Short mmCIF file of C-alpha atoms and ligand atoms in Angstrom, two decimals:
data_model
loop_
_atom_site.label_atom_id
_atom_site.label_comp_id
_atom_site.label_asym_id
_atom_site.label_seq_id
_atom_site.Cartn_x
_atom_site.Cartn_y
_atom_site.Cartn_z
CA MET A 551 -64.44 30.68 37.47
CA ALA A 552 -65.20 27.10 36.04
CA ARG A 553 -62.54 24.60 35.43
CA THR A 554 -62.05 24.00 31.79
CA ARG A 555 -62.41 20.50 31.06
CA ILE A 556 -60.10 18.42 28.49
CA THR A 557 -60.96 14.86 27.93
CA THR A 558 -58.26 12.61 26.69
CA GLN A 559 -57.20 8.84 26.60
CA VAL A 560 -54.10 9.01 28.77
CA ALA A 561 -53.11 11.78 31.12
CA ILE A 562 -49.54 11.98 32.08
CA MET A 563 -48.10 13.73 35.06
CA GLY A 564 -44.37 14.73 34.36
CA ALA A 565 -42.71 15.83 31.16
CA GLY A 566 -39.19 14.39 31.88
CA PRO A 567 -37.96 11.59 29.47
CA ALA A 568 -40.35 9.06 30.72
CA GLY A 569 -43.61 11.24 30.15
CA LEU A 570 -42.42 12.47 26.87
CA MET A 571 -41.41 9.27 25.56
CA LEU A 572 -44.61 7.79 26.81
CA SER A 573 -46.79 10.37 25.07
CA HIS A 574 -44.55 9.96 21.81
CA LEU A 575 -45.12 6.13 21.78
CA LEU A 576 -48.83 6.41 22.45
CA ALA A 577 -49.04 9.13 19.67
CA LYS A 578 -47.36 6.80 17.14
CA GLN A 579 -50.26 4.30 17.87
CA GLY A 580 -53.02 7.05 17.76
CA ILE A 581 -53.56 7.20 21.17
CA GLU A 582 -54.11 10.73 22.66
CA SER A 583 -52.41 11.89 25.62
CA VAL A 584 -51.89 15.26 27.59
CA VAL A 585 -48.79 15.80 29.47
CA VAL A 586 -48.69 18.47 32.44
CA GLU A 587 -45.36 19.45 34.23
CA ILE A 588 -44.85 21.91 37.02
CA ARG A 589 -41.11 22.94 35.71
CA SER A 590 -40.57 25.18 32.77
CA ARG A 591 -39.03 23.85 29.59
CA GLN A 592 -36.06 25.87 29.92
CA ALA A 593 -35.59 24.71 33.53
CA ILE A 594 -35.61 21.19 32.58
CA GLU A 595 -33.09 22.10 30.09
CA GLU A 596 -30.69 23.58 32.35
CA THR A 597 -30.60 20.71 34.86
CA VAL A 598 -27.53 18.80 34.43
CA ARG A 599 -28.17 15.09 34.78
CA ALA A 600 -26.46 11.94 34.06
CA GLY A 601 -25.40 10.66 30.67
CA ILE A 602 -25.18 6.88 29.85
CA LEU A 603 -27.75 5.29 27.60
CA GLU A 604 -27.84 1.46 27.08
CA HIS A 605 -28.18 0.15 23.56
CA GLY A 606 -31.73 -0.58 24.06
CA THR A 607 -32.55 2.90 25.03
CA VAL A 608 -30.67 4.25 21.93
CA ASN A 609 -32.51 1.97 19.80
CA LEU A 610 -35.98 3.21 21.08
CA LEU A 611 -34.91 6.65 20.40
CA VAL A 612 -33.64 6.03 16.92
CA ASP A 613 -36.31 3.41 15.66
CA SER A 614 -39.25 5.23 17.09
CA GLY A 615 -38.11 8.43 15.27
CA VAL A 616 -37.48 10.52 18.06
CA SER A 617 -33.97 11.76 16.81
CA ASP A 618 -30.76 10.19 15.44
CA ARG A 619 -28.81 12.95 16.93
CA VAL A 620 -27.65 10.48 19.79
CA LEU A 621 -25.97 8.63 16.98
CA ARG A 622 -24.38 11.58 15.60
CA GLU A 623 -23.32 13.79 18.62
CA GLY A 624 -23.42 11.02 21.29
CA ASP A 625 -20.16 9.20 21.83
CA ARG A 626 -20.30 5.25 21.79
CA HIS A 627 -18.33 3.62 24.52
CA ASP A 628 -17.04 0.41 24.18
CA GLY A 629 -16.03 -0.48 27.58
CA ILE A 630 -15.09 1.51 31.05
CA GLU A 631 -12.11 1.30 33.24
CA LEU A 632 -12.21 0.19 36.67
CA ARG A 633 -9.25 1.51 38.82
CA PHE A 634 -8.05 0.42 42.08
CA ASN A 635 -4.77 0.23 43.85
CA GLY A 636 -3.28 2.55 41.46
CA GLU A 637 -3.84 0.46 38.38
CA SER A 638 -6.51 0.54 35.53
CA HIS A 639 -8.49 -2.62 34.30
CA ARG A 640 -10.40 -2.13 31.14
CA ILE A 641 -13.88 -3.81 30.86
CA ASP A 642 -14.34 -4.44 27.22
CA PHE A 643 -18.12 -4.58 26.67
CA LYS A 644 -17.88 -4.93 22.83
CA GLU A 645 -15.74 -8.04 23.16
CA LEU A 646 -17.46 -9.42 26.11
CA VAL A 647 -21.07 -9.30 25.18
CA GLY A 648 -21.11 -7.52 21.90
CA GLU A 649 -22.73 -4.41 23.00
CA SER A 650 -21.82 -0.72 23.65
CA VAL A 651 -23.40 2.39 25.63
CA TRP A 652 -23.72 5.72 24.53
CA LEU A 653 -22.44 8.84 26.23
CA TYR A 654 -25.53 11.28 25.70
CA PRO A 655 -26.72 13.46 28.50
CA GLN A 656 -30.34 13.02 29.58
CA THR A 657 -30.81 16.78 29.10
CA ASP A 658 -30.19 16.10 25.35
CA VAL A 659 -32.74 13.18 25.50
CA PHE A 660 -35.29 15.54 27.07
CA MET A 661 -34.71 18.25 24.34
CA ASP A 662 -35.02 15.80 21.45
CA LEU A 663 -38.21 14.26 23.01
CA ALA A 664 -39.78 17.80 23.66
CA ALA A 665 -38.86 18.91 19.97
CA ARG A 666 -40.42 15.78 18.52
CA ARG A 667 -43.57 16.19 20.62
CA GLU A 668 -43.79 19.79 19.53
CA ALA A 669 -43.24 19.02 15.98
CA ASP A 670 -45.90 16.52 16.18
CA GLY A 671 -48.57 18.76 17.76
CA GLY A 672 -48.30 16.83 21.17
CA ASP A 673 -50.35 18.51 23.96
CA ILE A 674 -47.52 19.14 26.61
CA ARG A 675 -48.32 21.91 29.45
CA TYR A 676 -45.01 23.13 31.01
CA GLY A 677 -44.86 25.29 33.80
CA VAL A 678 -48.23 24.66 35.60
CA THR A 679 -49.07 25.09 39.27
CA ASP A 680 -51.49 23.47 41.62
CA THR A 681 -51.63 20.05 40.28
CA SER A 682 -53.42 17.24 41.81
CA VAL A 683 -55.17 13.92 40.74
CA HIS A 684 -58.55 12.50 41.66
CA GLU A 685 -60.71 9.34 41.31
CA LEU A 686 -57.85 7.05 40.72
CA GLU A 687 -60.03 4.12 40.99
CA GLY A 688 -62.71 5.46 39.05
CA ARG A 689 -62.39 7.60 36.11
CA PRO A 690 -59.33 9.74 36.81
CA LYS A 691 -58.81 13.49 36.67
CA LEU A 692 -55.91 15.31 36.59
CA TRP A 693 -56.09 19.33 37.98
CA PHE A 694 -53.77 21.99 37.13
CA THR A 695 -53.61 25.89 36.71
CA ASP A 696 -51.68 27.10 33.72
CA ALA A 697 -49.46 30.22 33.63
CA GLU A 698 -52.19 32.38 32.89
CA GLY A 699 -54.16 31.47 36.03
CA GLN A 700 -56.83 29.21 34.05
CA GLU A 701 -57.93 26.24 36.04
CA PHE A 702 -58.05 22.92 34.36
CA GLU A 703 -59.44 19.42 34.55
CA VAL A 704 -57.99 16.59 32.34
CA GLU A 705 -60.38 13.54 32.48
CA ALA A 706 -58.89 10.48 31.26
CA ASP A 707 -59.05 6.64 30.89
CA PHE A 708 -56.08 6.37 32.74
CA LEU A 709 -53.31 8.27 34.65
CA VAL A 710 -49.64 8.14 34.62
CA GLY A 711 -47.50 9.33 37.25
CA ALA A 712 -44.06 10.05 35.54
CA ASP A 713 -43.56 12.98 38.16
CA GLY A 714 -40.08 12.22 39.32
CA SER A 715 -38.56 10.83 42.75
CA ARG A 716 -40.99 13.37 44.82
CA SER A 717 -43.90 12.03 42.80
CA HIS A 718 -47.33 13.44 43.77
CA CYS A 719 -49.21 10.73 42.26
CA ARG A 720 -47.24 8.04 44.12
CA ARG A 721 -48.35 9.89 47.56
CA GLN A 722 -51.99 9.28 46.44
CA ILE A 723 -51.79 5.53 46.52
CA PRO A 724 -52.99 4.32 50.05
CA GLU A 725 -50.48 2.88 52.48
CA ALA A 726 -52.49 -0.37 52.58
CA ALA A 727 -52.08 -0.83 48.81
CA ARG A 728 -48.23 -0.57 48.47
CA THR A 729 -45.00 -1.63 49.73
CA GLN A 730 -41.93 0.63 49.85
CA TYR A 731 -38.27 -0.53 49.83
CA PHE A 732 -35.69 1.97 51.02
CA HIS A 733 -31.71 1.66 51.23
CA GLU A 734 -29.79 4.75 52.52
CA TYR A 735 -26.13 5.01 51.96
CA PRO A 736 -23.77 6.73 54.38
CA PHE A 737 -22.47 9.14 51.53
CA ALA A 738 -23.41 11.20 48.50
CA TRP A 739 -21.77 12.37 45.21
CA PHE A 740 -19.97 15.72 44.64
CA GLY A 741 -20.58 16.39 41.07
CA ILE A 742 -18.61 18.93 39.24
CA LEU A 743 -18.57 20.38 35.44
CA ALA A 744 -15.33 21.53 34.56
CA GLU A 745 -13.73 23.31 31.68
CA ALA A 746 -10.98 20.87 30.61
CA PRO A 747 -9.91 18.52 27.92
CA ARG A 748 -10.91 14.78 28.18
CA SER A 749 -8.50 12.76 30.51
CA ALA A 750 -9.41 9.44 29.02
CA ASP A 751 -11.29 8.06 26.17
CA GLU A 752 -13.62 6.15 28.34
CA LEU A 753 -15.33 6.61 31.87
CA ILE A 754 -13.11 5.69 34.73
CA TYR A 755 -14.77 4.47 38.03
CA ALA A 756 -12.08 4.62 40.75
CA ASN A 757 -11.91 2.89 44.02
CA SER A 758 -9.31 4.34 46.29
CA GLU A 759 -8.47 4.35 50.16
CA HIS A 760 -9.75 7.98 50.07
CA GLY A 761 -13.02 6.99 48.53
CA PHE A 762 -14.73 6.52 45.08
CA ALA A 763 -14.21 9.05 42.06
CA LEU A 764 -15.87 8.82 38.56
CA ILE A 765 -14.52 10.53 35.60
CA SER A 766 -16.97 11.08 32.95
CA GLN A 767 -17.44 13.71 30.07
CA ARG A 768 -19.63 15.92 28.47
CA THR A 769 -17.85 17.35 25.38
CA GLU A 770 -14.23 18.16 24.04
CA THR A 771 -13.98 21.13 26.55
CA VAL A 772 -16.25 20.39 29.41
CA GLN A 773 -15.98 17.34 31.51
CA ARG A 774 -18.20 15.82 34.25
CA MET A 775 -16.76 14.35 37.31
CA TYR A 776 -17.96 13.14 40.72
CA PHE A 777 -16.20 12.12 44.04
CA GLN A 778 -17.79 10.21 47.08
CA CYS A 779 -18.56 12.80 49.82
CA ASP A 780 -20.27 13.06 53.12
CA PRO A 781 -24.12 13.75 52.33
CA ALA A 782 -23.97 16.93 54.74
CA GLU A 783 -21.06 18.49 52.45
CA ASP A 784 -21.58 22.12 51.54
CA VAL A 785 -20.36 23.06 48.05
CA ALA A 786 -19.64 26.36 49.46
CA ASP A 787 -16.67 25.01 51.38
CA TRP A 788 -15.04 23.70 48.38
CA ASP A 789 -12.95 26.06 46.00
CA ASP A 790 -11.36 24.52 42.68
CA GLU A 791 -8.06 23.72 44.49
CA ARG A 792 -9.72 21.86 47.37
CA ILE A 793 -11.66 19.96 44.49
CA TRP A 794 -8.86 19.13 42.31
CA ALA A 795 -6.74 18.03 45.45
CA GLU A 796 -9.48 15.51 46.32
CA PHE A 797 -9.61 13.94 42.68
CA ARG A 798 -5.85 13.91 42.63
CA LYS A 799 -5.55 11.83 45.61
CA ARG A 800 -8.20 9.27 44.63
CA VAL A 801 -7.46 8.90 40.63
CA ASN A 802 -3.78 10.06 39.86
CA GLY A 803 -0.85 7.88 40.02
CA ASN A 804 1.11 5.37 38.08
CA GLY A 805 1.70 7.81 35.06
CA PHE A 806 -2.11 8.91 35.07
CA GLU A 807 -3.00 12.55 35.56
CA LEU A 808 -6.13 14.00 35.48
CA LYS A 809 -6.53 17.19 33.01
CA GLU A 810 -7.86 20.03 35.46
CA GLY A 811 -9.38 23.36 34.71
CA PRO A 812 -12.07 26.00 36.24
CA VAL A 813 -15.06 24.30 37.91
CA LEU A 814 -18.25 25.64 36.25
CA GLU A 815 -20.76 23.93 38.63
CA LYS A 816 -20.74 21.97 41.69
CA VAL A 817 -23.57 19.99 43.28
CA VAL A 818 -24.08 17.34 46.20
CA LEU A 819 -26.35 14.59 44.94
CA PRO A 820 -28.37 12.36 47.14
CA PHE A 821 -27.96 8.63 47.06
CA ARG A 822 -30.46 5.99 47.94
CA SER A 823 -32.15 2.94 46.54
CA PHE A 824 -35.91 3.02 46.43
CA VAL A 825 -38.86 1.09 44.93
CA HIS A 826 -42.53 1.55 45.23
CA ALA A 827 -44.58 -1.74 44.44
CA PRO A 828 -46.85 -2.27 42.79
CA MET A 829 -46.25 0.30 40.07
CA ARG A 830 -50.11 0.50 39.42
CA HIS A 831 -53.17 1.37 41.62
CA GLY A 832 -56.56 1.45 39.96
CA LYS A 833 -56.10 3.56 36.85
CA LEU A 834 -52.87 5.11 37.98
CA PHE A 835 -49.55 3.70 36.59
CA LEU A 836 -46.21 4.84 37.90
CA ALA A 837 -43.35 5.21 35.53
CA GLY A 838 -39.45 5.99 35.99
CA ASP A 839 -38.36 7.85 39.22
CA ALA A 840 -41.68 8.01 40.70
CA ALA A 841 -41.76 4.41 41.30
CA HIS A 842 -37.80 3.87 41.63
CA THR A 843 -34.50 5.63 42.33
CA VAL A 844 -31.06 3.85 42.04
CA PRO A 845 -27.85 5.19 43.17
CA PRO A 846 -26.03 6.50 40.09
CA THR A 847 -23.12 4.30 40.01
CA GLY A 848 -24.55 1.74 37.69
CA ALA A 849 -26.01 4.78 35.52
CA LYS A 850 -29.29 2.65 35.21
CA GLY A 851 -31.93 5.63 36.18
CA LEU A 852 -32.75 6.94 32.95
CA ASN A 853 -32.66 3.66 30.99
CA LEU A 854 -35.18 1.99 33.63
CA ALA A 855 -37.56 4.89 33.04
CA ILE A 856 -37.48 4.41 29.29
CA ASN A 857 -38.09 0.63 29.63
CA ASP A 858 -41.03 1.33 31.94
CA VAL A 859 -42.58 3.62 29.31
CA ARG A 860 -41.76 1.10 26.57
CA LEU A 861 -43.98 -1.58 28.37
CA LEU A 862 -46.79 0.80 29.25
CA ALA A 863 -46.88 1.99 25.75
CA GLU A 864 -47.42 -1.77 24.82
CA GLY A 865 -50.03 -2.29 27.57
CA PHE A 866 -51.92 0.86 26.38
CA GLU A 867 -51.63 -0.35 22.55
CA SER A 868 -53.03 -3.56 23.51
CA PHE A 869 -55.82 -2.19 25.55
CA TYR A 870 -56.86 0.26 22.85
CA GLY A 871 -56.30 -2.00 20.06
CA SER A 872 -57.98 -5.26 20.90
CA ARG A 873 -59.46 -4.40 24.26
CA SER A 874 -57.20 -6.71 26.29
CA SER A 875 -55.92 -5.61 29.71
CA VAL A 876 -53.54 -8.66 30.01
CA LEU A 877 -50.32 -6.48 29.39
CA LEU A 878 -51.65 -3.55 31.33
CA ASP A 879 -52.36 -6.16 34.30
CA SER A 880 -48.94 -7.52 33.98
CA TYR A 881 -47.19 -4.11 33.58
CA SER A 882 -46.01 -3.76 37.36
CA ASP A 883 -44.67 -7.46 37.60
CA ARG A 884 -42.75 -7.45 34.27
CA THR A 885 -41.20 -4.09 34.73
CA LEU A 886 -40.24 -4.61 38.38
CA GLU A 887 -38.08 -7.68 37.20
CA ARG A 888 -35.96 -5.34 35.40
CA VAL A 889 -35.92 -2.69 38.23
CA TRP A 890 -34.70 -5.27 41.02
CA LYS A 891 -32.15 -6.54 38.71
CA ALA A 892 -31.00 -2.92 38.16
CA GLN A 893 -31.24 -2.38 41.81
CA HIS A 894 -28.91 -5.20 42.62
CA PHE A 895 -26.39 -3.96 39.88
CA SER A 896 -26.51 -0.51 41.20
CA TYR A 897 -26.03 -1.58 44.81
CA TRP A 898 -23.25 -4.03 43.96
CA MET A 899 -21.25 -1.31 41.97
CA THR A 900 -21.66 1.18 44.94
CA SER A 901 -20.56 -1.10 47.44
CA MET A 902 -17.62 -2.44 45.50
CA LEU A 903 -16.38 0.97 44.40
CA HIS A 904 -17.08 3.36 47.54
CA THR A 905 -15.51 3.29 51.11
CA LEU A 906 -17.67 3.00 53.91
CA PRO A 907 -16.66 5.67 56.37
CA GLY A 908 -14.73 3.89 59.24
CA ALA A 909 -14.13 0.93 57.26
CA ASP A 910 -11.51 -1.38 58.92
CA ASP A 911 -8.53 -3.10 57.20
CA PHE A 912 -10.45 -6.16 56.72
CA SER A 913 -13.24 -4.35 54.85
CA ARG A 914 -10.71 -2.61 52.78
CA ALA A 915 -8.80 -5.88 51.82
CA ARG A 916 -11.76 -7.77 51.16
CA GLN A 917 -13.07 -5.11 48.84
CA LEU A 918 -9.92 -5.27 46.80
CA GLY A 919 -10.29 -8.93 46.85
CA GLU A 920 -13.59 -8.48 45.27
CA LEU A 921 -12.50 -5.97 42.45
CA ARG A 922 -9.58 -8.52 41.66
CA SER A 923 -12.14 -11.30 41.40
CA VAL A 924 -14.22 -9.33 38.80
CA VAL A 925 -11.30 -8.15 36.62
CA SER A 926 -9.17 -11.13 36.67
CA SER A 927 -12.22 -13.50 35.54
CA ARG A 928 -13.93 -13.21 32.25
CA HIS A 929 -17.20 -14.26 33.80
CA GLY A 930 -17.12 -11.54 36.35
CA GLN A 931 -16.23 -9.04 33.71
CA ALA A 932 -19.04 -10.33 31.37
CA TYR A 933 -21.64 -9.92 34.33
CA LEU A 934 -20.68 -6.18 34.92
CA ALA A 935 -20.58 -5.61 31.05
CA GLU A 936 -24.30 -7.51 30.38
CA ALA A 937 -25.46 -5.28 33.28
CA TYR A 938 -24.00 -2.03 32.31
CA THR A 939 -24.98 -2.18 28.71
CA GLY A 940 -28.39 -3.46 29.32
CA TRP A 941 -29.68 -6.84 29.85
CA PRO A 942 -31.22 -8.43 26.65
CA GLY A 943 -35.07 -8.77 26.85
CA ARG A 944 -37.16 -6.75 29.21
C1 LIG B 774 -22.59 11.15 33.99
O1 LIG B 774 -21.74 11.40 32.95
O2 LIG B 774 -23.12 12.06 34.54
C2 LIG B 774 -22.62 9.64 34.73
C3 LIG B 774 -21.98 8.69 34.10
C4 LIG B 774 -21.91 7.42 34.77
C5 LIG B 774 -22.55 7.13 35.83
C6 LIG B 774 -23.14 8.24 36.36
C7 LIG B 774 -23.20 9.38 35.95
O3 LIG B 774 -22.59 6.02 36.32
#
């Protein structure tokens, strides 16, 4: 059976927040796209992901007409708490840099974008198989097979790989045409969803001699929390009592007690820093996790992905509007500038807050010195606040 050909302007691999946001921004400029995704819409909706949005990400969601649900159902957070040596220190974002973040899970961002694209008649194919990309340096093609077994070829002016950290698109770029930067960490995060009331109004990032813990939130009755663990940890070895004992050791004390409850979900999350450069090869552009991964400590992953596609959409707009490739040509350099700032911030937060296996007394005491130098200085606090809420500009 012959492949059914579809012709479009921009073919997008991946219907996560990056792919859908790009497709949405392009549609607003009258630029056509087709989005192809191997996961089902339901599977994406059921995956628990991180939850912090920078103010710039929130503004783009609202101003581009995706949804204002983030403003109604998200929680604005004007600060976080850094907890170490049994004491909490608040970093007041609003007071320090005049900005806030929103706690609004990535899953909800996906649902808002998927609903908007659907309402606008966007061409999004979920649950496809056998995806592959061809002729990246000529006129690119994206092949896939739909749920009914029908084979398709999408022929486009440009191809965008927004296909996540295991990106198929990225792998098609010849080794000689790219550099990959890796950093591995000797730990991972054990993440849980628990049925319990909130323990605090804001997020708590806790450093302790027993390792890092993060107390985040989801709803009035469901909370999200993480603790630093060995990457080889098996969730099956952890019952509720053992999990809570670990959190108590790392977070409770000096009158503060976590609110506990039944653990609804547990998962070990890998932890690494990764950058693929440049983020363009011929007619292929990479966006989001396909090109970079950050450790979750700085809450930057989704925000970087959204920033990538904002720049990419501007590049396509200028190409189709005034036949100028200048913005597309500078896309990789411009977006990597912010990516490396976020890489540094995520690495810094991670190394400041986690305990290295086998750390000696010097490392521990030095780390407390570092934490104190941040919380006791307005400049130290302001650096953290500016990076966490999102640097101004792009
Ligand atoms: C989350 O709520 O899942 C979350 C929040 C902040 C982070 C990472 C994850 O830094």
